Every structure is written in structure tokens, then in C-alpha cells.
JSON list of C-alpha atoms and ligand atoms in Angstrom, two decimals:
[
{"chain": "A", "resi": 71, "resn": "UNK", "atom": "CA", "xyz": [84.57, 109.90, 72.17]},
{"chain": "A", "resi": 72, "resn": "UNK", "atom": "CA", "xyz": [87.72, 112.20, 72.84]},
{"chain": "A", "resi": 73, "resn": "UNK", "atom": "CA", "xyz": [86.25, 115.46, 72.64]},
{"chain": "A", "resi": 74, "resn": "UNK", "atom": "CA", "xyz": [83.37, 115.26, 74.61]},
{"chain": "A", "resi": 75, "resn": "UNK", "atom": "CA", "xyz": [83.23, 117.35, 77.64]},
{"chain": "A", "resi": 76, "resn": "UNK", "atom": "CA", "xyz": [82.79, 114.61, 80.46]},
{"chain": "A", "resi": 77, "resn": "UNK", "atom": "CA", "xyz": [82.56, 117.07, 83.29]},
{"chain": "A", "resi": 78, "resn": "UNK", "atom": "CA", "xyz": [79.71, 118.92, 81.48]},
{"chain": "A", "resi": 79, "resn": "UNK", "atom": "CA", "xyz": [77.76, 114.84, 81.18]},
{"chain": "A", "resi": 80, "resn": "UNK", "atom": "CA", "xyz": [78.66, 114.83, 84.86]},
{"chain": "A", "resi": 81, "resn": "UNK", "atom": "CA", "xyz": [76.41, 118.47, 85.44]},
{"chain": "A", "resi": 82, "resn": "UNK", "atom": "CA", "xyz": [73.58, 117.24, 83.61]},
{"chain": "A", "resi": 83, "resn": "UNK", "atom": "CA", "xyz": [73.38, 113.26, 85.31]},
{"chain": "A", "resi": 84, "resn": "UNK", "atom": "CA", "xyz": [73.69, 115.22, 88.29]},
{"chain": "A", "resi": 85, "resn": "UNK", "atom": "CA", "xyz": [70.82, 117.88, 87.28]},
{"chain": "A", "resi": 86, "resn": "UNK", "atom": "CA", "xyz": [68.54, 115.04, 86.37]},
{"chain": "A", "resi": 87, "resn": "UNK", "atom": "CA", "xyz": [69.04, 113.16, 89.68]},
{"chain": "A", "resi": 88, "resn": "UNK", "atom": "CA", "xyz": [68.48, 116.56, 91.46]},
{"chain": "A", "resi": 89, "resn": "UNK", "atom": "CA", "xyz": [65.03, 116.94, 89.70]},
{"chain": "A", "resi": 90, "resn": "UNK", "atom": "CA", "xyz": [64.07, 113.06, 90.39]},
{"chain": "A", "resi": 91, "resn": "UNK", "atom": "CA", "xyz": [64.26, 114.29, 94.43]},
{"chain": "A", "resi": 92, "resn": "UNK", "atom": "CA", "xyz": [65.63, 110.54, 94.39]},
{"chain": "A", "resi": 93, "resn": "UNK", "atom": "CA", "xyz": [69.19, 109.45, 96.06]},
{"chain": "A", "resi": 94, "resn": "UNK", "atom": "CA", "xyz": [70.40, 107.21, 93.86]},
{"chain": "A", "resi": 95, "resn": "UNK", "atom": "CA", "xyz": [73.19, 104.37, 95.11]},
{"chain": "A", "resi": 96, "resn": "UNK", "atom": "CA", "xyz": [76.08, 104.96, 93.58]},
{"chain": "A", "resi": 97, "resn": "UNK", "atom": "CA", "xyz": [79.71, 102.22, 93.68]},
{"chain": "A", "resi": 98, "resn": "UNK", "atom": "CA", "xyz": [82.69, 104.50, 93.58]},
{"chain": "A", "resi": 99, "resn": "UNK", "atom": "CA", "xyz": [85.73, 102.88, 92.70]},
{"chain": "A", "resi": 100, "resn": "UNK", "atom": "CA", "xyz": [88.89, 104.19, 94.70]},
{"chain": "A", "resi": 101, "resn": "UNK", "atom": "CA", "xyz": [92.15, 103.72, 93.46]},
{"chain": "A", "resi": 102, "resn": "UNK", "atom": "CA", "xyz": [93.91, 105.24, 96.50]},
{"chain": "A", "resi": 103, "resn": "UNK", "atom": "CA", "xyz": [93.31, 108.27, 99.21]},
{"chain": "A", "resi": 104, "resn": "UNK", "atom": "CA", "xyz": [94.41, 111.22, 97.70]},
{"chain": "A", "resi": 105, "resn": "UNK", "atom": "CA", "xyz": [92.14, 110.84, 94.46]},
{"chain": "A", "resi": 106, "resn": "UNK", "atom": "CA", "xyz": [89.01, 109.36, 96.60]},
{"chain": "A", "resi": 107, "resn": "UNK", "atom": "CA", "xyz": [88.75, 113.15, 98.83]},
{"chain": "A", "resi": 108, "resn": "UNK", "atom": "CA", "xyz": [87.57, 115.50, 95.96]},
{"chain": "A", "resi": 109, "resn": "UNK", "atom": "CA", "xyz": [85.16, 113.41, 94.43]},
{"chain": "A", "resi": 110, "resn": "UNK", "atom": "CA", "xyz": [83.63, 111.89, 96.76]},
{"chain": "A", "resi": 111, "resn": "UNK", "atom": "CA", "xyz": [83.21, 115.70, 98.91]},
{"chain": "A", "resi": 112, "resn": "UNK", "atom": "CA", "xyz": [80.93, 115.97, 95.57]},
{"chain": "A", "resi": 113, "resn": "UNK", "atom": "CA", "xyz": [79.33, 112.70, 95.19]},
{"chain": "A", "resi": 114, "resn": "UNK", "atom": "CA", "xyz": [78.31, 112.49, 98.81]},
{"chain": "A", "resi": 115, "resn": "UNK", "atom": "CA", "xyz": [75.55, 114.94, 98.20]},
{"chain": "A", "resi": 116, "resn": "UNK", "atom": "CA", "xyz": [73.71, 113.33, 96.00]},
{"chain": "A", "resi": 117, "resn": "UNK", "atom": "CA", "xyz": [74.23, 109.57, 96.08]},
{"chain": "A", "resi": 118, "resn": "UNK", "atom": "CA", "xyz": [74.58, 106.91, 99.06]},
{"chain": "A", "resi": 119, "resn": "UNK", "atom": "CA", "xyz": [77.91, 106.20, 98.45]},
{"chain": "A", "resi": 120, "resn": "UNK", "atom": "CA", "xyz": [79.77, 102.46, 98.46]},
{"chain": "A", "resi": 121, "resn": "UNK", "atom": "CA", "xyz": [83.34, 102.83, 98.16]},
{"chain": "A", "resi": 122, "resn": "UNK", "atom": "CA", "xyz": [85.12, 99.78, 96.04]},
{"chain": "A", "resi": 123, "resn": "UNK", "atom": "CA", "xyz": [89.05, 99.76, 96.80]},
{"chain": "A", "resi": 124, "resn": "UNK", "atom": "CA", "xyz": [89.69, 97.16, 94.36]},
{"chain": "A", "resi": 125, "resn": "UNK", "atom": "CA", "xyz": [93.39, 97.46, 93.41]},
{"chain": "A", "resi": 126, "resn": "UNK", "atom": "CA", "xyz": [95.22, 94.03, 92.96]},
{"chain": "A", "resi": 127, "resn": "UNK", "atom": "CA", "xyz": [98.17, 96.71, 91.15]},
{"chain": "A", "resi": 128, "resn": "UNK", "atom": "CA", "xyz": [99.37, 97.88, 94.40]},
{"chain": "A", "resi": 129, "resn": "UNK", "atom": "CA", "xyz": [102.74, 96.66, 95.66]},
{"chain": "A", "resi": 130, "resn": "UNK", "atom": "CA", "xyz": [104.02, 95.38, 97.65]},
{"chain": "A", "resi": 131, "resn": "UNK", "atom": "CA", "xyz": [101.60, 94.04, 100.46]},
{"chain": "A", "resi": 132, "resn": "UNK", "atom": "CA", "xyz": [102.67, 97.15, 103.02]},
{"chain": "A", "resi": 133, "resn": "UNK", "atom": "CA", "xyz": [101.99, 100.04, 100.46]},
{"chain": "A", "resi": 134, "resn": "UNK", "atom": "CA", "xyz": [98.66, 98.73, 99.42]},
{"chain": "A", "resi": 135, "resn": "UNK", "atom": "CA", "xyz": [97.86, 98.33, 103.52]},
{"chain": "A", "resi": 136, "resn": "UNK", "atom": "CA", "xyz": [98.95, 101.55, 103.91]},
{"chain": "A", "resi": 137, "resn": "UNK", "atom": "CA", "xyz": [96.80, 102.49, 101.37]},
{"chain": "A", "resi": 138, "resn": "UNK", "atom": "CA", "xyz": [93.82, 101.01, 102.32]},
{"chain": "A", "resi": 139, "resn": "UNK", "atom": "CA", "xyz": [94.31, 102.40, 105.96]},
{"chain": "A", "resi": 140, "resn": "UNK", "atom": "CA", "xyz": [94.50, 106.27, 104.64]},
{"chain": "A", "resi": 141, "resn": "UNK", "atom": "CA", "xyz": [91.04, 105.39, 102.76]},
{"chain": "A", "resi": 142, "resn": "UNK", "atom": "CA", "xyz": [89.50, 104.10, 105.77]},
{"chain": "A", "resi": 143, "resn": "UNK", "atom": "CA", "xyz": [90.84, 107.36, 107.89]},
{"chain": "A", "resi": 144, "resn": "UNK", "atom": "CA", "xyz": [89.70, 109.86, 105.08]},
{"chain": "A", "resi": 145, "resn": "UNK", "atom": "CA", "xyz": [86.11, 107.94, 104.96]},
{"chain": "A", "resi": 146, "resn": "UNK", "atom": "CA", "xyz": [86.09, 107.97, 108.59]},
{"chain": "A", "resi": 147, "resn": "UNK", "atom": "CA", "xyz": [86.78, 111.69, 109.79]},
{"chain": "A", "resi": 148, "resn": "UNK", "atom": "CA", "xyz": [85.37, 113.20, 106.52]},
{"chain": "A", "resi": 149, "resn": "UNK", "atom": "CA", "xyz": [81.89, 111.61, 107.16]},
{"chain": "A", "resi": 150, "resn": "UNK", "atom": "CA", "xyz": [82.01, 111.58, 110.81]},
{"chain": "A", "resi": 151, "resn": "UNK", "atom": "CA", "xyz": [82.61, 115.83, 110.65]},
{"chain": "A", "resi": 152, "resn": "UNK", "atom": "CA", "xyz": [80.04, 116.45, 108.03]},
{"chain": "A", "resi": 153, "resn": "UNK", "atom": "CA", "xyz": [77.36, 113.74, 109.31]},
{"chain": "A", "resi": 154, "resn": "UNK", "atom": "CA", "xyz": [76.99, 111.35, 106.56]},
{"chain": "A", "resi": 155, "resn": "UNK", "atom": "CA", "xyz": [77.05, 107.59, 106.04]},
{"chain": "A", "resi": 156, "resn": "UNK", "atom": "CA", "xyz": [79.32, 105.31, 103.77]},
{"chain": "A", "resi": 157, "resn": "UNK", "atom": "CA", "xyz": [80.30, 102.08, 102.98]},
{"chain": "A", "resi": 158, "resn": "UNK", "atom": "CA", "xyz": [83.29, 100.57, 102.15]},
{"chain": "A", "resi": 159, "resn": "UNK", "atom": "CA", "xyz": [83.81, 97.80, 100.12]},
{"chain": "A", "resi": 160, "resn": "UNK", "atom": "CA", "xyz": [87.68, 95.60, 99.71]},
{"chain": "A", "resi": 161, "resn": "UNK", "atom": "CA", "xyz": [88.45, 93.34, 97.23]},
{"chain": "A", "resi": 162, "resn": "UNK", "atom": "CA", "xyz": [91.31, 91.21, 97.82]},
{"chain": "A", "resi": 163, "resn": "UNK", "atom": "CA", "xyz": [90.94, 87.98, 95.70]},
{"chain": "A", "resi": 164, "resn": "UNK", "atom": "CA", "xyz": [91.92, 89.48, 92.51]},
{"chain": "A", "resi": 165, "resn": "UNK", "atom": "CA", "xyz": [96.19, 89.56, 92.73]},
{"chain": "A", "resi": 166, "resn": "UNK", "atom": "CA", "xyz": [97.25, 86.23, 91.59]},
{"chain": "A", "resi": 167, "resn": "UNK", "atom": "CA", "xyz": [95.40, 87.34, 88.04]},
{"chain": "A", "resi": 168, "resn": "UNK", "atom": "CA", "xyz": [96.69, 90.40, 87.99]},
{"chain": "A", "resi": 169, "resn": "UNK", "atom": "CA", "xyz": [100.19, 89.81, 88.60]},
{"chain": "A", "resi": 170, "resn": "UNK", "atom": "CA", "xyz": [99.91, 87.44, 85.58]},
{"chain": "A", "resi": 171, "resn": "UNK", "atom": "CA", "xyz": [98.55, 90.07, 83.19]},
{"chain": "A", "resi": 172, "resn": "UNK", "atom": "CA", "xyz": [100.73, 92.71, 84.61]},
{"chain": "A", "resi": 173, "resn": "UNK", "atom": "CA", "xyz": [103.51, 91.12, 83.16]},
{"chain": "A", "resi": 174, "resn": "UNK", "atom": "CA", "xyz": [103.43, 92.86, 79.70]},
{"chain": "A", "resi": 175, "resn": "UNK", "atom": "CA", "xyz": [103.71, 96.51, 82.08]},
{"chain": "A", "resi": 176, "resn": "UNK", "atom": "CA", "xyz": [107.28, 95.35, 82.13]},
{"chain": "A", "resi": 177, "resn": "UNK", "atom": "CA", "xyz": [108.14, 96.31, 78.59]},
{"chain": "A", "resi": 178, "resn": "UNK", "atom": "CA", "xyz": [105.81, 99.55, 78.46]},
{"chain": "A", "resi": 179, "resn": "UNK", "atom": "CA", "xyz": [106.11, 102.92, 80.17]},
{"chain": "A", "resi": 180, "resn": "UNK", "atom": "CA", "xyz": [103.68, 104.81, 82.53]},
{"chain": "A", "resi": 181, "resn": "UNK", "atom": "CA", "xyz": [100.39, 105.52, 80.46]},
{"chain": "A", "resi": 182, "resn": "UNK", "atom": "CA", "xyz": [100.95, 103.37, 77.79]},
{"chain": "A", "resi": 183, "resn": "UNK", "atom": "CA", "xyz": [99.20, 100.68, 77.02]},
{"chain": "A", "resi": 184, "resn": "UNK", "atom": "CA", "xyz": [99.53, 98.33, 79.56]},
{"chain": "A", "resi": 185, "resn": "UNK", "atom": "CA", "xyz": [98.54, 101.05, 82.07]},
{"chain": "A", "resi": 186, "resn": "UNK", "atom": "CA", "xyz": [95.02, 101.22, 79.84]},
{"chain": "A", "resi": 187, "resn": "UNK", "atom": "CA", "xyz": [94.80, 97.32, 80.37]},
{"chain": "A", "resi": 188, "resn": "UNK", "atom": "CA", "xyz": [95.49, 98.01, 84.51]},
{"chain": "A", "resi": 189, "resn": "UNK", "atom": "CA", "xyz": [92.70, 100.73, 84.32]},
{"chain": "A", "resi": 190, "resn": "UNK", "atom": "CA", "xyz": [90.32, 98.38, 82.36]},
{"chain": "A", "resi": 191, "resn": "UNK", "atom": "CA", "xyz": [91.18, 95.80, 84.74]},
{"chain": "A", "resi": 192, "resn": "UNK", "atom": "CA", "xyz": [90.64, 97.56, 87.91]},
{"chain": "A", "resi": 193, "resn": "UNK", "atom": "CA", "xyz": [87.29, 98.81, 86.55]},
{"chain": "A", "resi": 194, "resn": "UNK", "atom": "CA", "xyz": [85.68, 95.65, 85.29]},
{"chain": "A", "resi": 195, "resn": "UNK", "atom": "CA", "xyz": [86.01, 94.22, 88.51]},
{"chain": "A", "resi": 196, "resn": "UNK", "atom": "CA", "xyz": [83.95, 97.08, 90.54]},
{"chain": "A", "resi": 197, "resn": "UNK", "atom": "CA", "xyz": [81.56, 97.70, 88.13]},
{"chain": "A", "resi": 198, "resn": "UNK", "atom": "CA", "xyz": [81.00, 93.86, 87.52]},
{"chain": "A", "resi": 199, "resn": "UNK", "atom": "CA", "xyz": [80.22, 93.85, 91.44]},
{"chain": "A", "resi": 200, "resn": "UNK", "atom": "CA", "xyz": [77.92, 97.18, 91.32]},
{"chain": "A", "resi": 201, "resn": "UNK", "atom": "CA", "xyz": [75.98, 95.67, 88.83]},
{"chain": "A", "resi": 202, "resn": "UNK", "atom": "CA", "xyz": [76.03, 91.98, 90.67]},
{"chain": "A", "resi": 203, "resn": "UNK", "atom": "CA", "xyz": [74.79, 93.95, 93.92]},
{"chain": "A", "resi": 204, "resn": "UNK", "atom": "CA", "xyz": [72.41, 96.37, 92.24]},
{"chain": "A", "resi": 205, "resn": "UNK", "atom": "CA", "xyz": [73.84, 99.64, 92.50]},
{"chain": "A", "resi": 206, "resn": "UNK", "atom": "CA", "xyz": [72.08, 102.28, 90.88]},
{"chain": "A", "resi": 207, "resn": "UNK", "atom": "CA", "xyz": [75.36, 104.03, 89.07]},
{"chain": "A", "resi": 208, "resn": "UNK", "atom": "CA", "xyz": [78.95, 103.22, 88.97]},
{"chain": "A", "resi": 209, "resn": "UNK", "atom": "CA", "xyz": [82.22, 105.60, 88.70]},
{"chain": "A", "resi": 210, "resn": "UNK", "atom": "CA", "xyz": [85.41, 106.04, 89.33]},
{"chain": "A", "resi": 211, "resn": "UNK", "atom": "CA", "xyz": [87.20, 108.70, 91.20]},
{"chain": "A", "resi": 212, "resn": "UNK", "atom": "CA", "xyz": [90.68, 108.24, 88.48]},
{"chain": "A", "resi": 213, "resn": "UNK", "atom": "CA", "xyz": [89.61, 110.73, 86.16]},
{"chain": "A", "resi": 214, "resn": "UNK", "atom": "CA", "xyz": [90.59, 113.35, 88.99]},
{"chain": "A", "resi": 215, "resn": "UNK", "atom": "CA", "xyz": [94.56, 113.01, 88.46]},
{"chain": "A", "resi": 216, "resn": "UNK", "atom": "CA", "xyz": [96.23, 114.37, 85.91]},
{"chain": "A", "resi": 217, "resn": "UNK", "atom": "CA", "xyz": [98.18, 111.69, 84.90]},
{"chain": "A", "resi": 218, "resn": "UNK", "atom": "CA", "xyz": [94.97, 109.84, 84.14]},
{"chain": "A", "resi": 219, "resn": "UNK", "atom": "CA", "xyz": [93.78, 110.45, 81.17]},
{"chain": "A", "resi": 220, "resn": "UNK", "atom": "CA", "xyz": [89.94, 111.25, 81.85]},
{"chain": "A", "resi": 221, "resn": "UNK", "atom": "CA", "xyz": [88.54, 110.34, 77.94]},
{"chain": "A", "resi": 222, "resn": "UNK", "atom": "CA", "xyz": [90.03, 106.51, 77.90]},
{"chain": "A", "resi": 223, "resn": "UNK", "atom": "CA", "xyz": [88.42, 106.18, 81.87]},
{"chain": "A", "resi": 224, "resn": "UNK", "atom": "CA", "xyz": [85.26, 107.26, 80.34]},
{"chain": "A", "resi": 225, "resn": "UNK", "atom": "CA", "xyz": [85.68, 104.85, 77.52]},
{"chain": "A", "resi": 226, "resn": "UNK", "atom": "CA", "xyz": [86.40, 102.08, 79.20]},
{"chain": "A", "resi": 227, "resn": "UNK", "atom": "CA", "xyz": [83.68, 102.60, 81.56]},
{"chain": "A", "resi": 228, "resn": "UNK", "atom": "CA", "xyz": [80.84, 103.48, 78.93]},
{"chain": "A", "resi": 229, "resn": "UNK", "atom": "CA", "xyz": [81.61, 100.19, 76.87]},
{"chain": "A", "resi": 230, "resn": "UNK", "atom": "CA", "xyz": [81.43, 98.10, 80.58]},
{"chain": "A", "resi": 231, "resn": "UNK", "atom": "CA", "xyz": [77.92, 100.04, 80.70]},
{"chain": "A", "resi": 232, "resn": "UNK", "atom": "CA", "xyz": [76.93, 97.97, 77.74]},
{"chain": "A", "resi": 233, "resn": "UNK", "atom": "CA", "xyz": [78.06, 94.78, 79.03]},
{"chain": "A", "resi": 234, "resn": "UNK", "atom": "CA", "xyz": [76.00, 95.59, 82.94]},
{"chain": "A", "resi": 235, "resn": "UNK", "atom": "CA", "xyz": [73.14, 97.71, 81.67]},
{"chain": "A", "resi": 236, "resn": "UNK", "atom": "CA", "xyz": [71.14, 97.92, 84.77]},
{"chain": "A", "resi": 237, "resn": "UNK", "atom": "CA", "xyz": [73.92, 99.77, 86.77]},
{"chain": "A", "resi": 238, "resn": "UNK", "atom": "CA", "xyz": [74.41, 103.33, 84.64]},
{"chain": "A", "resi": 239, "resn": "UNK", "atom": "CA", "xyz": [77.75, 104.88, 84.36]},
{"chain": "A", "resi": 240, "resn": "UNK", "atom": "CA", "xyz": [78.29, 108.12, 86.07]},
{"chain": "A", "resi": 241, "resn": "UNK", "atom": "CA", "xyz": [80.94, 109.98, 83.65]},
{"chain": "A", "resi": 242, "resn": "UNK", "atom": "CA", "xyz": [83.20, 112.35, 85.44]},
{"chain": "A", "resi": 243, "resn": "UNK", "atom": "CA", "xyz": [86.10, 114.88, 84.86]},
{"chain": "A", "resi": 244, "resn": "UNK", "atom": "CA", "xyz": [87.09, 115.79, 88.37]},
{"chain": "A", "resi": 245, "resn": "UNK", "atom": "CA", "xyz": [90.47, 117.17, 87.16]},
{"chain": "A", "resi": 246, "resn": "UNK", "atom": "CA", "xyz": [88.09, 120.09, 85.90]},
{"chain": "A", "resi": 247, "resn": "UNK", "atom": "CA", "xyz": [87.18, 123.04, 88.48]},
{"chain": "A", "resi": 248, "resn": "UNK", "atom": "CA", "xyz": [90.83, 122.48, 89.87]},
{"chain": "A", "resi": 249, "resn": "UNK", "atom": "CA", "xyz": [89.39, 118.86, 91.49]},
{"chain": "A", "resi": 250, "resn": "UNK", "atom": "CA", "xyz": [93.48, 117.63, 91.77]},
{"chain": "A", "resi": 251, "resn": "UNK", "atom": "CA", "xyz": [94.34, 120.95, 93.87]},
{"chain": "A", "resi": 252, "resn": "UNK", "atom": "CA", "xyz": [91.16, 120.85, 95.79]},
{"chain": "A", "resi": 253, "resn": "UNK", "atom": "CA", "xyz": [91.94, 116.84, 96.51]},
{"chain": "A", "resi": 254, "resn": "UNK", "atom": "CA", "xyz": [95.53, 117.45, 97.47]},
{"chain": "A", "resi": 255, "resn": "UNK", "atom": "CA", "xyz": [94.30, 120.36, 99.92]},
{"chain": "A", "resi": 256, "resn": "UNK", "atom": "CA", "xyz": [91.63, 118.04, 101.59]},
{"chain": "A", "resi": 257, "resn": "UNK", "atom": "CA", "xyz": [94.29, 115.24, 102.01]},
{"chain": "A", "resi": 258, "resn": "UNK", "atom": "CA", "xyz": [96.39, 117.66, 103.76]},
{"chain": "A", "resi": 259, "resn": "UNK", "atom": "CA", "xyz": [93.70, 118.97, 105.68]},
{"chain": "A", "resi": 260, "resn": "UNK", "atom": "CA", "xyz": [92.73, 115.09, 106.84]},
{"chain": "A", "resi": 261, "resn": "UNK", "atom": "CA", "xyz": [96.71, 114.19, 107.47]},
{"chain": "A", "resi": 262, "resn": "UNK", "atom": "CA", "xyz": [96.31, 111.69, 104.54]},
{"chain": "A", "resi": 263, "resn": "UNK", "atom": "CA", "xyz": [99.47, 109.51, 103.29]},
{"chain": "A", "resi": 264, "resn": "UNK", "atom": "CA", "xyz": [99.95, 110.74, 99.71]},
{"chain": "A", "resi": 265, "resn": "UNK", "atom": "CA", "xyz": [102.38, 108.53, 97.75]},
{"chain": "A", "resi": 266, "resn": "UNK", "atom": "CA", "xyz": [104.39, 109.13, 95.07]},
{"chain": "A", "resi": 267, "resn": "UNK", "atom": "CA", "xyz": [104.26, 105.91, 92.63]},
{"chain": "A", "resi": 268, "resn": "UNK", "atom": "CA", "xyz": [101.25, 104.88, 91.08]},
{"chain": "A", "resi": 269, "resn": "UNK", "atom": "CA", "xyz": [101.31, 101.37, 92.39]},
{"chain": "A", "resi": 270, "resn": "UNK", "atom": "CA", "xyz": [102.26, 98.50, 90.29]},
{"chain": "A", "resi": 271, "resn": "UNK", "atom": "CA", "xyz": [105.94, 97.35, 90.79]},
{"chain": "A", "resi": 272, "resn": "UNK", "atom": "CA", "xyz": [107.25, 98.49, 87.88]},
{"chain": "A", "resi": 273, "resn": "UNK", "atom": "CA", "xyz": [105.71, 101.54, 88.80]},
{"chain": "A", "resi": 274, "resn": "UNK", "atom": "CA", "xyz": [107.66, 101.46, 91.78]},
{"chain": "A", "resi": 275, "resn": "UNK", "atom": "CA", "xyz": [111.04, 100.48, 90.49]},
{"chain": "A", "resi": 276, "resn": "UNK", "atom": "CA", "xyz": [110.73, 103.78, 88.09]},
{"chain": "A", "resi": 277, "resn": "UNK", "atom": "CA", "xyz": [110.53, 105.48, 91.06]},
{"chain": "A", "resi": 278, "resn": "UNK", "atom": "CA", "xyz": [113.28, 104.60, 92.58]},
{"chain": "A", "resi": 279, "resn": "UNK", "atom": "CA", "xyz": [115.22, 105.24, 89.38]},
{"chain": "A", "resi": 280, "resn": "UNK", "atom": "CA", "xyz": [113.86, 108.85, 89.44]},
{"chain": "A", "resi": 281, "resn": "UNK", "atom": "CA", "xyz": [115.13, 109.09, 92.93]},
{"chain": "A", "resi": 282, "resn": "UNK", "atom": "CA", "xyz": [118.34, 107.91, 92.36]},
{"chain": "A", "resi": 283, "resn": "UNK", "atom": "CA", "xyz": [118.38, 110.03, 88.86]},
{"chain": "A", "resi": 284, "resn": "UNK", "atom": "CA", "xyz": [117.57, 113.44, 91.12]},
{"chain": "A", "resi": 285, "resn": "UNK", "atom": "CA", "xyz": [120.37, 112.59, 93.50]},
{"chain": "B", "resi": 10, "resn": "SF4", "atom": "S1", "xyz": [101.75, 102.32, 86.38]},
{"chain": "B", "resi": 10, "resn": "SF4", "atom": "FE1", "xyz": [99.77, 102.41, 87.45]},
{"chain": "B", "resi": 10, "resn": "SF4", "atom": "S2", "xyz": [98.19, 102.27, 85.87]},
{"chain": "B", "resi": 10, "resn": "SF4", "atom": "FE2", "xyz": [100.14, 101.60, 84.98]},
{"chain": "B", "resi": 10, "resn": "SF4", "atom": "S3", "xyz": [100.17, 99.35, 85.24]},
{"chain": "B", "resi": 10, "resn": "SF4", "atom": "FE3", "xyz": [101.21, 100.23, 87.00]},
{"chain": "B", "resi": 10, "resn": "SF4", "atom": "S4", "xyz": [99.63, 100.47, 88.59]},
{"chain": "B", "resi": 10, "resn": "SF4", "atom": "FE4", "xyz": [98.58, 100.18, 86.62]}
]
């Protein structure tokens, strides 16, 4: 599936639900702030969104508040200035599991293949609960950052399509069309806390070593 153009299966889904004059419901999984303001400035036209922050990775318990609190002031101001409705959705149950699996990050690097198990992780749980609550489509607004890589997301998400067939996957690129810049500007533009690990505390602990590395 690498070489297909996701962005362009975006256009089309998106043509198709223009010409159906229906507004589909759509579960849009948010991994943090910055990533969630692009996508869903594009989504919100043409789906009732549900945001899903469902991150058991994030560490430790004040970053991932923190977190949460920047999506909830982003989905606030955004859709109180341009009159439109949301819901958010947490999930909170999930850490004890994930801290178990996360284990094997410890060995790996950033993007390798224990960050592919986080992402399929992360992603089973929302779209399990889009297709337990009957949500029309499902994404993901990860595919926006560049150190995501968009084609495994879009993987991982088509094979979960098989496995909850009544909720269809809505693939996505937002990198493409400059979606990262256009994100970054729009957090800036809502005062949005943009951090600088990706969230796991391994993830964090690299961090610090950069830190100390630049110093
Ligand atoms: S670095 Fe990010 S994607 Fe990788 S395991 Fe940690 S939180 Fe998950």
C-alpha cells in the first residue's frame, strides 16, 4: 500500500460525501493539540465531528493534563469563533496496559517498531469505540506530522476497517498542502502549548538527552 496517494483517497471520500448532501459522523482520533488544528479546520466542514484523545503513551500524568487542556482550549475557541459544534471524547482506562506493552520501546528508537505498535495501539482503541458507538467514519489526525509516517497510519487503520466494517475509514495525508505549517500557524494563532517530545517516557528521556547534547 506504500505508494498510494492517501491525500488524493481523502479528495474523492470527501467528493462523494459532498454529492450525498449527507453529514456524515465522523470519530477523530487526537494524539495531541498541535496535530488536532489543521485537520480538524478541514474535517469540520463536512462531518459532525467527535474528538477521541485516547493516549495512554503520554507521560507523565502533568504533560498528558496539559495536553488534554490545550485540546479542550483549541476545540473551544476554534468552534466557538467559527460557530460549530463538537464533541469530545477521553479515554483514561487504558495506561496500566500500555505501560506493560510499552516496555519493548525501551530497546528501540523513535519510529521504529515499537512506535508502529504505540500507533496501532492508540488506534485500535478509538476506532474499536467509533465502531461500538456507531460512528459513520473514523480517522486520525497523525498522518499530519512529519515524523509520522502517513502510509503505515493508513495501514494500520485500513486493516482495523476490516475487523469494524460498519464504521469506514477516512484515509488522510494532512502533511500534504503544507497541513504541518498550516497546523503550527493555527496553534500559534490559538496560544496552544506545543511540546517538543512525542510522549512516551522514553520519548521523553531522549529529549532530555538532546537537550543536554545541544548544551
Ligand atoms: S515515541 Fe511516540 S509513537 Fe513511539 S512509543 Fe513513544 S509515544 Fe509512542
Amino acid at each position: 500500500m506504500n505508494n498510494i496517494d492517501y491525500n488524493k483517497k481523502f479528495n474523492e471520500m470527501i467528493e462523494e460525501i459532498q454529492k450525498s448532501n449527507i453529514r456524515p459522523s465522523l470519530f477523530l482520533h487526537a494524539c495531541c493539540s498541535p496535530c488536532l488544528t489543521y485537520p480538524f479546520s478541514i474535517l469540520a466542514k463536512y462531518f459532525d465531528v467527535t474528538v477521541g484523545f485516547f493516549n495512554p503513551n503520554i507521560y507523565p500524568k502533568e504533560e498528558y493534563d496539559k495536553r488534554l487542556e490545550n485540546v479542550k482550549k483549541f476545540l473551544n475557541n476554534y468552534c466557538k469563533d467559527n460557530n460549530i459544534k463538537f464533541n469530545l471524547i477521553v479515554n483514561e482506562e487504558d495506561f496500566e496496559k500500555y505501560n506493560k506493552d510499552l516496555l519493548i520501546r525501551k530497546d528501540d528508537f523513535e519510529g521504529g517498531m515499537a512506535c508502529l505498535k504505540c500507533h496501532q495501539y492508540r488506534l485500535e482503541l478509538a476506532y474499536k469505540y467509533a465502531y461500538e458507538h456507531k460512528f459513520d467514519f473514523f480517522t486520525t489526525v497523525m498522518t499530519v506530522s512529519c515524523l509520522k509516517p502517513s502510509a503505515e497510519l493508513n495501514k494500520i487503520a485500513f486493516d482495523l476497517e476490516k475487523k469494524y466494517p460498519t464504521t469506514k475509514y477516512l484515509y488522510s495525508d494532512f502533511k500534504k498542502n503544507n497541513g504541518q505549517l498550516i497546523g503550527i500557524k493555527l496553534a500559534k494563532e490559538f496560544d496552544i502549548y506545543r511540546q517538543n517530545y512525542c510522549g512516551c517516557k522514553f520519548s521523553l528521556l531522549e529529549r532530555d538527552k538532546r537537550l543536554i547534547n545541544r548544551k
